[in-house]
Amino acid sequence: MGTHHQGTKPEVLALDAYIKLMRAADSVTSRAHLVLPEGLTLTQFAALEALFHLGPLYQSELATKLLKSGGNLTLVVDNLERDGLVLRTRDAADRRFIKVDLTPKGRRFIGALFPKIAASLTHEFAVLSPRDQLALARICKRLGVGRSRPAYATA
Amino acid sequence: MGTHHQGTKPEVLALDAYIKLMRAADSVTSRAHLVLPEGLTLTQFAALEALFHLGPLYQSELATKLLKSGGNLTLVVDNLERDGLVLRTRDAADRRFIKVDLTPKGRRFIGALFPKIAASLTHEFAVLSPRDQLALARICKRLGVGRSRPAYATA
DNA sequence: GGGGGATGGTTTGATGTCAAATCAACGGCC
DNA sequence: GGCCGTTGATTTGACATCAAACCATCCCCC
């Protein structure tokens, strides 16, 4: 490793782990993209999945779950709403809040899609032994500060 | 785990590993962003780093190294050129090719910046034992199909 | 009960990103 | 020597993404 960059041992170790982590994430992401229906983005899928497994959420809650900015969520929800998959409802008690919920069409859509994506990711990760999958989860958990948890993994 | 999503054991294992991988990548990325100088994006940094450690590259080579599309690279190089950090030169022999190289300013810039980023990432990864860093690298390598390698890790 | 700060959402401007269409240049083949 | 397919780069259109500015609403506190 590293005929080009000369660093200390800890540096070489960390940079190597870093780059492989990023490649793996990229790689898995792009392969996940291939399984999504034409026109659905990963973020849109993540939003639908959260609503599917957690029920209606305020936009700010959704932003927190997905680790995205509020401004971003405005656009993502705009597009999902345009496609008739979700519905915005202004909260009666506090008119600042906007509740986002799946439409029946959206529920059918994500309900049919999620199992396929789950199966595909499972297949993807099957190149790793269960032991390695556990190790990966444990190590990554320590790296990620562990903010919110994904819908299907939340109590 | 999973009061919301009921899946088979392998599915739960894979989805958990998947989500933690993505969170870790997100987390490390956003913390890396904080260390970059105002206005420099991660992709711009990656491009400069590749040129710094590998020397001048054709735009298509750069796209391959960074795992980005050609169209994307056009824009990224546009912005770096606008900022006076890189220079485009059309190849005399084959005028379709465009060689990208660092300007002296760009070389000074990335030369001073890279060690700081390397140190920061090393610090970041120090929450993991060397053994875990090795394990992470090994596992991620198997997940990522291992297309091209990063500049400082290329022979 | 009105002012002012806090909070949720939207807008704006810049960048990244891709896929697809287009442009430019090369090179083989007849 | 010219047509045509291939290949590198650019453009275009749609979406993602953030930070920062902005707007609307609420609520605390005097």
CSV table of C-alpha atoms (C1' of nucleotides) in Angstrom, one decimal:
chain,number,residue,atom,x,y,z
A,1,MET,CA,0.0,0.0,0.0
A,2,GLY,CA,1.0,3.6,-0.5
A,3,THR,CA,3.9,4.0,-2.8
A,4,HIS,CA,2.4,7.5,-3.3
A,5,HIS,CA,1.4,8.5,0.2
A,6,GLN,CA,4.0,8.0,3.0
A,7,GLY,CA,2.4,8.2,6.4
A,8,THR,CA,2.8,6.9,9.8
A,9,LYS,CA,1.5,3.4,10.5
A,10,PRO,CA,-1.7,4.5,12.2
A,11,GLU,CA,-2.3,6.9,9.3
A,12,VAL,CA,-2.0,4.2,6.7
A,13,LEU,CA,-4.2,1.9,8.7
A,14,ALA,CA,-6.9,4.6,9.2
A,15,LEU,CA,-6.8,5.9,5.6
A,16,ASP,CA,-7.1,2.4,4.2
A,17,ALA,CA,-10.1,1.6,6.4
A,18,TYR,CA,-11.6,4.9,5.5
A,19,ILE,CA,-11.3,4.5,1.8
A,20,LYS,CA,-12.6,0.9,1.9
A,21,LEU,CA,-15.5,2.0,4.0
A,22,MET,CA,-16.5,4.7,1.5
A,23,ARG,CA,-16.1,2.4,-1.5
A,24,ALA,CA,-18.2,-0.2,0.2
A,25,ALA,CA,-20.9,2.3,1.0
A,26,ASP,CA,-20.8,3.7,-2.5
A,27,SER,CA,-20.9,0.2,-4.0
A,28,VAL,CA,-23.8,-1.0,-2.0
A,29,THR,CA,-25.7,2.2,-2.6
A,30,SER,CA,-25.3,2.1,-6.3
A,31,ARG,CA,-26.3,-1.5,-6.5
A,32,ALA,CA,-29.3,-0.7,-4.3
A,33,HIS,CA,-30.3,2.0,-6.8
A,34,LEU,CA,-30.4,-0.6,-9.6
A,35,VAL,CA,-33.1,-2.5,-7.7
A,36,LEU,CA,-35.3,0.6,-7.2
A,37,PRO,CA,-38.1,1.1,-9.7
A,38,GLU,CA,-37.3,3.6,-12.4
A,39,GLY,CA,-37.7,7.2,-11.1
A,40,LEU,CA,-37.6,6.4,-7.4
A,41,THR,CA,-34.6,7.7,-5.6
A,42,LEU,CA,-32.9,6.2,-2.5
A,43,THR,CA,-34.0,9.2,-0.4
A,44,GLN,CA,-37.6,8.9,-1.5
A,45,PHE,CA,-37.5,5.2,-0.7
A,46,ALA,CA,-36.0,5.9,2.7
A,47,ALA,CA,-38.8,8.4,3.4
A,48,LEU,CA,-41.5,6.0,2.3
A,49,GLU,CA,-40.0,3.2,4.3
A,50,ALA,CA,-39.9,5.3,7.5
A,51,LEU,CA,-43.5,6.3,7.1
A,52,PHE,CA,-44.4,2.7,6.4
A,53,HIS,CA,-42.8,1.3,9.5
A,54,LEU,CA,-43.3,4.2,11.8
A,55,GLY,CA,-46.6,5.7,10.7
A,56,PRO,CA,-47.3,9.4,10.0
A,57,LEU,CA,-44.4,11.7,10.9
A,58,TYR,CA,-43.9,15.5,11.1
A,59,GLN,CA,-41.6,16.7,8.4
A,60,SER,CA,-39.0,17.6,11.0
A,61,GLU,CA,-39.1,14.1,12.5
A,62,LEU,CA,-38.7,12.7,9.1
A,63,ALA,CA,-35.7,14.9,8.5
A,64,THR,CA,-34.1,13.7,11.7
A,65,LYS,CA,-34.7,10.0,10.9
A,66,LEU,CA,-33.2,10.4,7.5
A,67,LEU,CA,-30.4,12.6,8.8
A,68,LYS,CA,-31.2,15.2,6.1
A,69,SER,CA,-31.7,19.0,6.3
A,70,GLY,CA,-35.1,20.5,6.6
A,71,GLY,CA,-34.9,22.3,3.3
A,72,ASN,CA,-34.0,19.0,1.7
A,73,LEU,CA,-37.0,17.3,3.1
A,74,THR,CA,-39.3,20.0,1.8
A,75,LEU,CA,-38.2,19.0,-1.7
A,76,VAL,CA,-38.3,15.3,-1.2
A,77,VAL,CA,-41.8,15.4,0.2
A,78,ASP,CA,-42.8,17.8,-2.6
A,79,ASN,CA,-41.8,15.2,-5.1
A,80,LEU,CA,-43.5,12.3,-3.3
A,81,GLU,CA,-46.6,14.4,-2.9
A,82,ARG,CA,-46.6,15.2,-6.6
A,83,ASP,CA,-46.4,11.5,-7.4
A,84,GLY,CA,-49.4,10.9,-5.1
A,85,LEU,CA,-47.5,8.7,-2.7
A,86,VAL,CA,-47.8,10.9,0.4
A,87,LEU,CA,-50.0,13.6,1.8
A,88,ARG,CA,-49.3,16.7,3.8
A,89,THR,CA,-51.7,17.7,6.6
A,90,ARG,CA,-51.2,20.8,8.6
A,91,ASP,CA,-51.5,20.2,12.3
A,92,ALA,CA,-54.7,21.8,13.7
A,93,ALA,CA,-53.3,22.4,17.2
A,94,ASP,CA,-50.0,23.9,16.1
A,95,ARG,CA,-50.2,25.2,12.5
A,96,ARG,CA,-46.4,25.2,12.1
A,97,PHE,CA,-46.3,21.5,12.1
A,98,ILE,CA,-46.9,19.4,9.0
A,99,LYS,CA,-47.8,15.8,9.3
A,100,VAL,CA,-46.7,13.5,6.4
A,101,ASP,CA,-48.5,10.3,5.8
A,102,LEU,CA,-48.7,7.7,3.1
A,103,THR,CA,-51.7,7.7,0.7
A,104,PRO,CA,-53.3,4.3,0.0
A,105,LYS,CA,-51.4,4.2,-3.2
A,106,GLY,CA,-48.2,5.0,-1.4
A,107,ARG,CA,-48.8,2.3,1.2
A,108,ARG,CA,-49.5,-0.3,-1.5
A,109,PHE,CA,-46.4,0.8,-3.3
A,110,ILE,CA,-43.9,0.7,-0.4
A,111,GLY,CA,-45.6,-2.4,1.0
A,112,ALA,CA,-44.9,-4.3,-2.2
A,113,LEU,CA,-41.4,-2.8,-2.7
A,114,PHE,CA,-39.9,-3.1,0.7
A,115,PRO,CA,-39.7,-6.9,0.8
A,116,LYS,CA,-37.9,-6.9,-2.5
A,117,ILE,CA,-35.3,-4.4,-1.4
A,118,ALA,CA,-34.8,-6.2,1.8
A,119,ALA,CA,-34.3,-9.5,0.0
A,120,SER,CA,-31.9,-7.8,-2.4
A,121,LEU,CA,-29.8,-6.3,0.3
A,122,THR,CA,-29.7,-9.6,2.1
A,123,HIS,CA,-28.5,-11.2,-1.0
A,124,GLU,CA,-25.9,-8.5,-1.3
A,125,PHE,CA,-24.6,-9.0,2.2
A,126,ALA,CA,-24.5,-12.7,1.8
A,127,VAL,CA,-21.0,-12.4,0.5
A,128,LEU,CA,-20.2,-11.9,4.2
A,129,SER,CA,-20.5,-14.6,6.9
A,130,PRO,CA,-23.0,-13.9,9.7
A,131,ARG,CA,-20.0,-13.4,11.9
A,132,ASP,CA,-18.6,-10.7,9.6
A,133,GLN,CA,-22.0,-9.0,9.3
A,134,LEU,CA,-22.1,-8.8,13.0
A,135,ALA,CA,-18.6,-7.5,13.2
A,136,LEU,CA,-19.3,-4.9,10.5
A,137,ALA,CA,-22.4,-3.7,12.4
A,138,ARG,CA,-20.6,-3.4,15.7
A,139,ILE,CA,-17.6,-1.6,14.2
A,140,CYS,CA,-19.7,0.8,12.1
A,141,LYS,CA,-21.9,1.5,15.1
A,142,ARG,CA,-18.9,2.8,17.0
A,143,LEU,CA,-17.9,4.9,14.0
A,144,GLY,CA,-21.3,6.4,13.5
A,145,VAL,CA,-22.2,8.5,16.5
A,146,GLY,CA,-25.5,6.7,16.6
A,147,ARG,CA,-28.0,9.5,16.2
A,148,SER,CA,-31.5,8.2,15.2
A,149,ARG,CA,-32.2,4.7,14.2
A,150,PRO,CA,-33.8,3.4,11.0
A,151,ALA,CA,-37.5,2.7,11.0
A,152,TYR,CA,-37.4,-1.0,10.9
A,153,ALA,CA,-34.8,-1.1,13.7
A,154,THR,CA,-36.5,1.3,16.1
A,155,ALA,CA,-38.5,0.1,19.1
B,1,MET,CA,-34.4,-4.5,17.0
B,2,GLY,CA,-37.3,-4.7,14.6
B,3,THR,CA,-40.6,-4.4,16.4
B,4,HIS,CA,-41.6,-2.8,13.1
B,5,HIS,CA,-40.1,-4.9,10.5
B,6,GLN,CA,-40.5,-8.6,10.8
B,7,GLY,CA,-38.0,-10.5,8.7
B,8,THR,CA,-36.0,-13.7,8.6
B,9,LYS,CA,-32.9,-13.9,10.6
B,10,PRO,CA,-30.5,-13.3,7.7
B,11,GLU,CA,-32.6,-10.3,6.7
B,12,VAL,CA,-32.5,-8.7,10.1
B,13,LEU,CA,-28.7,-9.3,10.2
B,14,ALA,CA,-28.1,-7.9,6.7
B,15,LEU,CA,-30.4,-4.9,7.2
B,16,ASP,CA,-28.8,-4.1,10.5
B,17,ALA,CA,-25.4,-4.2,9.0
B,18,TYR,CA,-26.5,-2.2,6.0
B,19,ILE,CA,-28.0,0.6,8.0
B,20,LYS,CA,-25.0,0.8,10.3
B,21,LEU,CA,-22.7,0.9,7.4
B,22,MET,CA,-24.5,3.7,5.8
B,23,ARG,CA,-24.7,5.7,9.0
B,24,ALA,CA,-21.0,5.3,9.6
B,25,ALA,CA,-20.2,6.4,6.1
B,26,ASP,CA,-22.5,9.4,6.4
B,27,SER,CA,-21.2,10.3,9.8
B,28,VAL,CA,-17.5,10.1,8.8
B,29,THR,CA,-18.2,12.0,5.6
B,30,SER,CA,-20.0,14.8,7.4
B,31,ARG,CA,-17.2,15.1,10.0
B,32,ALA,CA,-14.6,15.1,7.2
B,33,HIS,CA,-16.5,18.0,5.6
B,34,LEU,CA,-16.1,20.0,8.8
B,35,VAL,CA,-12.3,19.8,8.5
B,36,LEU,CA,-12.2,21.0,4.9
B,37,PRO,CA,-11.6,24.7,4.2
B,38,GLU,CA,-14.8,26.7,3.6
B,39,GLY,CA,-15.9,26.3,0.1
B,40,LEU,CA,-14.0,23.1,-0.8
B,41,THR,CA,-16.2,20.1,-1.3
B,42,LEU,CA,-15.3,16.5,-0.6
B,43,THR,CA,-15.3,15.7,-4.3
B,44,GLN,CA,-13.0,18.6,-5.1
B,45,PHE,CA,-10.7,17.4,-2.4
B,46,ALA,CA,-10.7,13.9,-3.7
B,47,ALA,CA,-9.9,15.2,-7.2
B,48,LEU,CA,-7.0,17.3,-6.0
B,49,GLU,CA,-5.7,14.5,-3.9
B,50,ALA,CA,-5.7,12.1,-6.8
B,51,LEU,CA,-3.8,14.6,-9.0
B,52,PHE,CA,-1.4,15.3,-6.1
B,53,HIS,CA,-0.5,11.6,-5.6
B,54,LEU,CA,-0.8,10.3,-9.1
B,55,GLY,CA,0.2,13.3,-11.2
B,56,PRO,CA,-1.7,14.7,-14.2
B,57,LEU,CA,-4.7,12.6,-15.4
B,58,TYR,CA,-7.1,12.6,-18.2
B,59,GLN,CA,-10.5,13.6,-17.2
B,60,SER,CA,-11.8,10.2,-18.0
B,61,GLU,CA,-9.2,8.6,-15.7
B,62,LEU,CA,-10.1,11.0,-13.0
B,63,ALA,CA,-13.8,10.0,-13.3
B,64,THR,CA,-12.8,6.4,-13.0
B,65,LYS,CA,-10.6,6.9,-10.0
B,66,LEU,CA,-13.3,8.9,-8.2
B,67,LEU,CA,-16.1,6.5,-9.3
B,68,LYS,CA,-18.0,9.5,-10.8
B,69,SER,CA,-19.7,10.0,-14.1
B,70,GLY,CA,-18.0,11.9,-16.9
B,71,GLY,CA,-20.6,14.7,-16.9
B,72,ASN,CA,-20.0,15.2,-13.2
B,73,LEU,CA,-16.3,15.5,-13.6
B,74,THR,CA,-16.7,18.2,-16.2
B,75,LEU,CA,-18.4,20.3,-13.6
B,76,VAL,CA,-16.0,19.5,-10.8
B,77,VAL,CA,-13.0,20.3,-12.9
B,78,ASP,CA,-14.8,23.5,-14.1
B,79,ASN,CA,-15.1,24.7,-10.6
B,80,LEU,CA,-11.5,23.8,-9.7
B,81,GLU,CA,-10.3,25.5,-12.8
B,82,ARG,CA,-12.3,28.6,-12.0
B,83,ASP,CA,-10.6,28.7,-8.6
B,84,GLY,CA,-7.2,28.4,-10.2
B,85,LEU,CA,-6.3,25.1,-8.6
B,86,VAL,CA,-6.1,23.0,-11.8
B,87,LEU,CA,-5.4,23.5,-15.5
B,88,ARG,CA,-6.9,21.8,-18.5
B,89,THR,CA,-4.7,21.0,-21.5
B,90,ARG,CA,-6.0,19.4,-24.6
B,91,ASP,CA,-3.9,16.5,-25.8
B,92,ALA,CA,-1.9,17.3,-29.0
B,93,ALA,CA,-1.9,13.8,-30.3
B,94,ASP,CA,-5.5,13.0,-29.7
B,95,ARG,CA,-7.5,16.2,-29.3
B,96,ARG,CA,-10.4,14.4,-27.7
B,97,PHE,CA,-8.4,13.9,-24.5
B,98,ILE,CA,-8.1,16.6,-21.9
B,99,LYS,CA,-5.3,16.3,-19.3
B,100,VAL,CA,-5.9,17.8,-15.9
B,101,ASP,CA,-3.0,19.0,-13.8
B,102,LEU,CA,-2.5,21.0,-10.6
B,103,THR,CA,-1.4,24.6,-10.9
B,104,PRO,CA,1.4,25.6,-8.6
B,105,LYS,CA,-1.2,27.2,-6.4
B,106,GLY,CA,-3.2,24.0,-6.4
B,107,ARG,CA,-0.2,21.9,-5.6
B,108,ARG,CA,0.7,24.2,-2.6
B,109,PHE,CA,-2.9,24.0,-1.5
B,110,ILE,CA,-3.4,20.3,-1.5
B,111,GLY,CA,0.1,19.7,-0.3
B,112,ALA,CA,-0.6,21.7,2.8
B,113,LEU,CA,-4.1,20.3,3.2
B,114,PHE,CA,-3.7,16.6,2.8
B,115,PRO,CA,-1.6,16.0,5.9
B,116,LYS,CA,-4.2,17.8,8.0
B,117,ILE,CA,-7.1,15.7,6.6
B,118,ALA,CA,-5.1,12.5,7.0
B,119,ALA,CA,-4.4,13.4,10.6
B,120,SER,CA,-8.1,14.2,11.2
B,121,LEU,CA,-9.3,10.9,9.7
B,122,THR,CA,-6.7,9.1,11.7
B,123,HIS,CA,-8.0,10.7,14.8
B,124,GLU,CA,-11.5,9.9,13.8
B,125,PHE,CA,-10.7,6.2,13.3
B,126,ALA,CA,-8.8,6.0,16.6
B,127,VAL,CA,-12.0,5.1,18.3
B,128,LEU,CA,-11.4,1.7,16.7
B,129,SER,CA,-8.6,-0.6,17.7
B,130,PRO,CA,-6.1,-1.4,15.0
B,131,ARG,CA,-7.5,-4.9,14.9
B,132,ASP,CA,-11.0,-3.4,14.2
B,133,GLN,CA,-9.7,-1.1,11.6
B,134,LEU,CA,-8.1,-4.1,9.8
B,135,ALA,CA,-11.3,-6.0,10.2
B,136,LEU,CA,-13.4,-3.1,8.8
B,137,ALA,CA,-11.1,-2.8,5.8
B,138,ARG,CA,-11.2,-6.5,5.1
B,139,ILE,CA,-15.0,-6.7,5.4
B,140,CYS,CA,-15.6,-3.6,3.4
B,141,LYS,CA,-13.3,-4.7,0.7
B,142,ARG,CA,-15.4,-7.8,0.2
B,143,LEU,CA,-18.5,-5.7,0.0
B,144,GLY,CA,-17.1,-3.1,-2.4
B,145,VAL,CA,-16.4,-4.9,-5.7
B,146,GLY,CA,-13.0,-3.3,-5.6
B,147,ARG,CA,-13.0,-1.3,-8.7
B,148,SER,CA,-10.2,1.3,-8.8
B,149,ARG,CA,-8.1,2.2,-5.8
B,150,PRO,CA,-7.5,5.5,-4.1
B,151,ALA,CA,-4.6,7.5,-5.2
B,152,TYR,CA,-2.5,7.1,-2.1
B,153,ALA,CA,-3.1,3.4,-2.0
B,154,THR,CA,-2.3,2.7,-5.7
B,155,ALA,CA,1.0,1.1,-6.7
C,1,DG,C1',-52.3,41.1,25.8
C,2,DG,C1',-48.5,42.6,23.1
C,3,DG,C1',-43.4,42.1,22.2
C,4,DG,C1',-39.8,39.2,21.2
C,5,DG,C1',-37.5,34.9,21.0
C,6,DA,C1',-37.9,30.1,19.6
C,7,DT,C1',-39.4,26.7,16.3
C,8,DG,C1',-41.2,24.4,11.9
C,9,DG,C1',-41.2,25.0,7.0
C,10,DT,C1',-40.0,27.1,2.7
C,11,DT,C1',-37.0,29.5,-0.5
C,12,DT,C1',-32.7,30.5,-2.7
C,13,DG,C1',-28.2,29.8,-4.4
C,14,DA,C1',-24.4,26.9,-5.0
C,15,DT,C1',-22.7,22.3,-5.7
C,16,DG,C1',-23.0,17.4,-6.6
C,17,DT,C1',-24.9,13.6,-9.1
C,18,DC,C1',-26.7,10.8,-12.9
C,19,DA,C1',-28.5,9.4,-17.4
C,20,DA,C1',-29.3,10.7,-21.9
C,21,DA,C1',-28.5,13.6,-25.7
C,22,DT,C1',-25.2,16.0,-28.2
C,23,DC,C1',-20.7,17.5,-30.0
C,24,DA,C1',-15.9,16.7,-31.5
C,25,DA,C1',-12.3,14.0,-33.0
C,26,DC,C1',-10.2,9.7,-34.1
C,27,DG,C1',-9.6,5.5,-36.9
C,28,DG,C1',-10.8,1.5,-39.4
C,29,DC,C1',-12.6,-0.2,-43.6
C,30,DC,C1',-13.9,-0.2,-48.2
D,1,DG,C1',-10.0,9.6,-49.4
D,2,DG,C1',-14.5,9.6,-47.3
D,3,DC,C1',-18.2,7.2,-44.4
D,4,DC,C1',-19.2,5.4,-39.9
D,5,DG,C1',-18.8,3.5,-35.5
D,6,DT,C1',-16.3,4.4,-31.3
D,7,DT,C1',-14.8,7.2,-27.7
D,8,DG,C1',-13.8,11.6,-24.8
D,9,DA,C1',-16.0,15.6,-23.3
D,10,DT,C1',-19.9,18.8,-22.7
D,11,DT,C1',-24.6,20.0,-22.2
D,12,DT,C1',-29.2,19.4,-20.3
D,13,DG,C1',-32.8,18.2,-17.2
D,14,DA,C1',-34.1,16.2,-12.9
D,15,DC,C1',-33.1,15.3,-8.3
D,16,DA,C1',-30.3,15.6,-4.0
D,17,DT,C1',-28.0,18.3,-0.7
D,18,DC,C1',-26.6,22.0,2.5
D,19,DA,C1',-26.4,26.6,4.6
D,20,DA,C1',-28.5,30.7,5.2
D,21,DA,C1',-32.1,33.8,4.7
D,22,DC,C1',-36.8,34.2,5.2
D,23,DC,C1',-41.8,33.5,6.7
D,24,DA,C1',-45.4,31.8,9.7
D,25,DT,C1',-46.8,30.5,14.0
D,26,DC,C1',-46.5,29.7,18.7
D,27,DC,C1',-45.5,30.8,23.5
D,28,DC,C1',-43.2,32.8,27.3
D,29,DC,C1',-42.9,36.7,30.0
D,30,DC,C1',-43.5,41.3,31.5
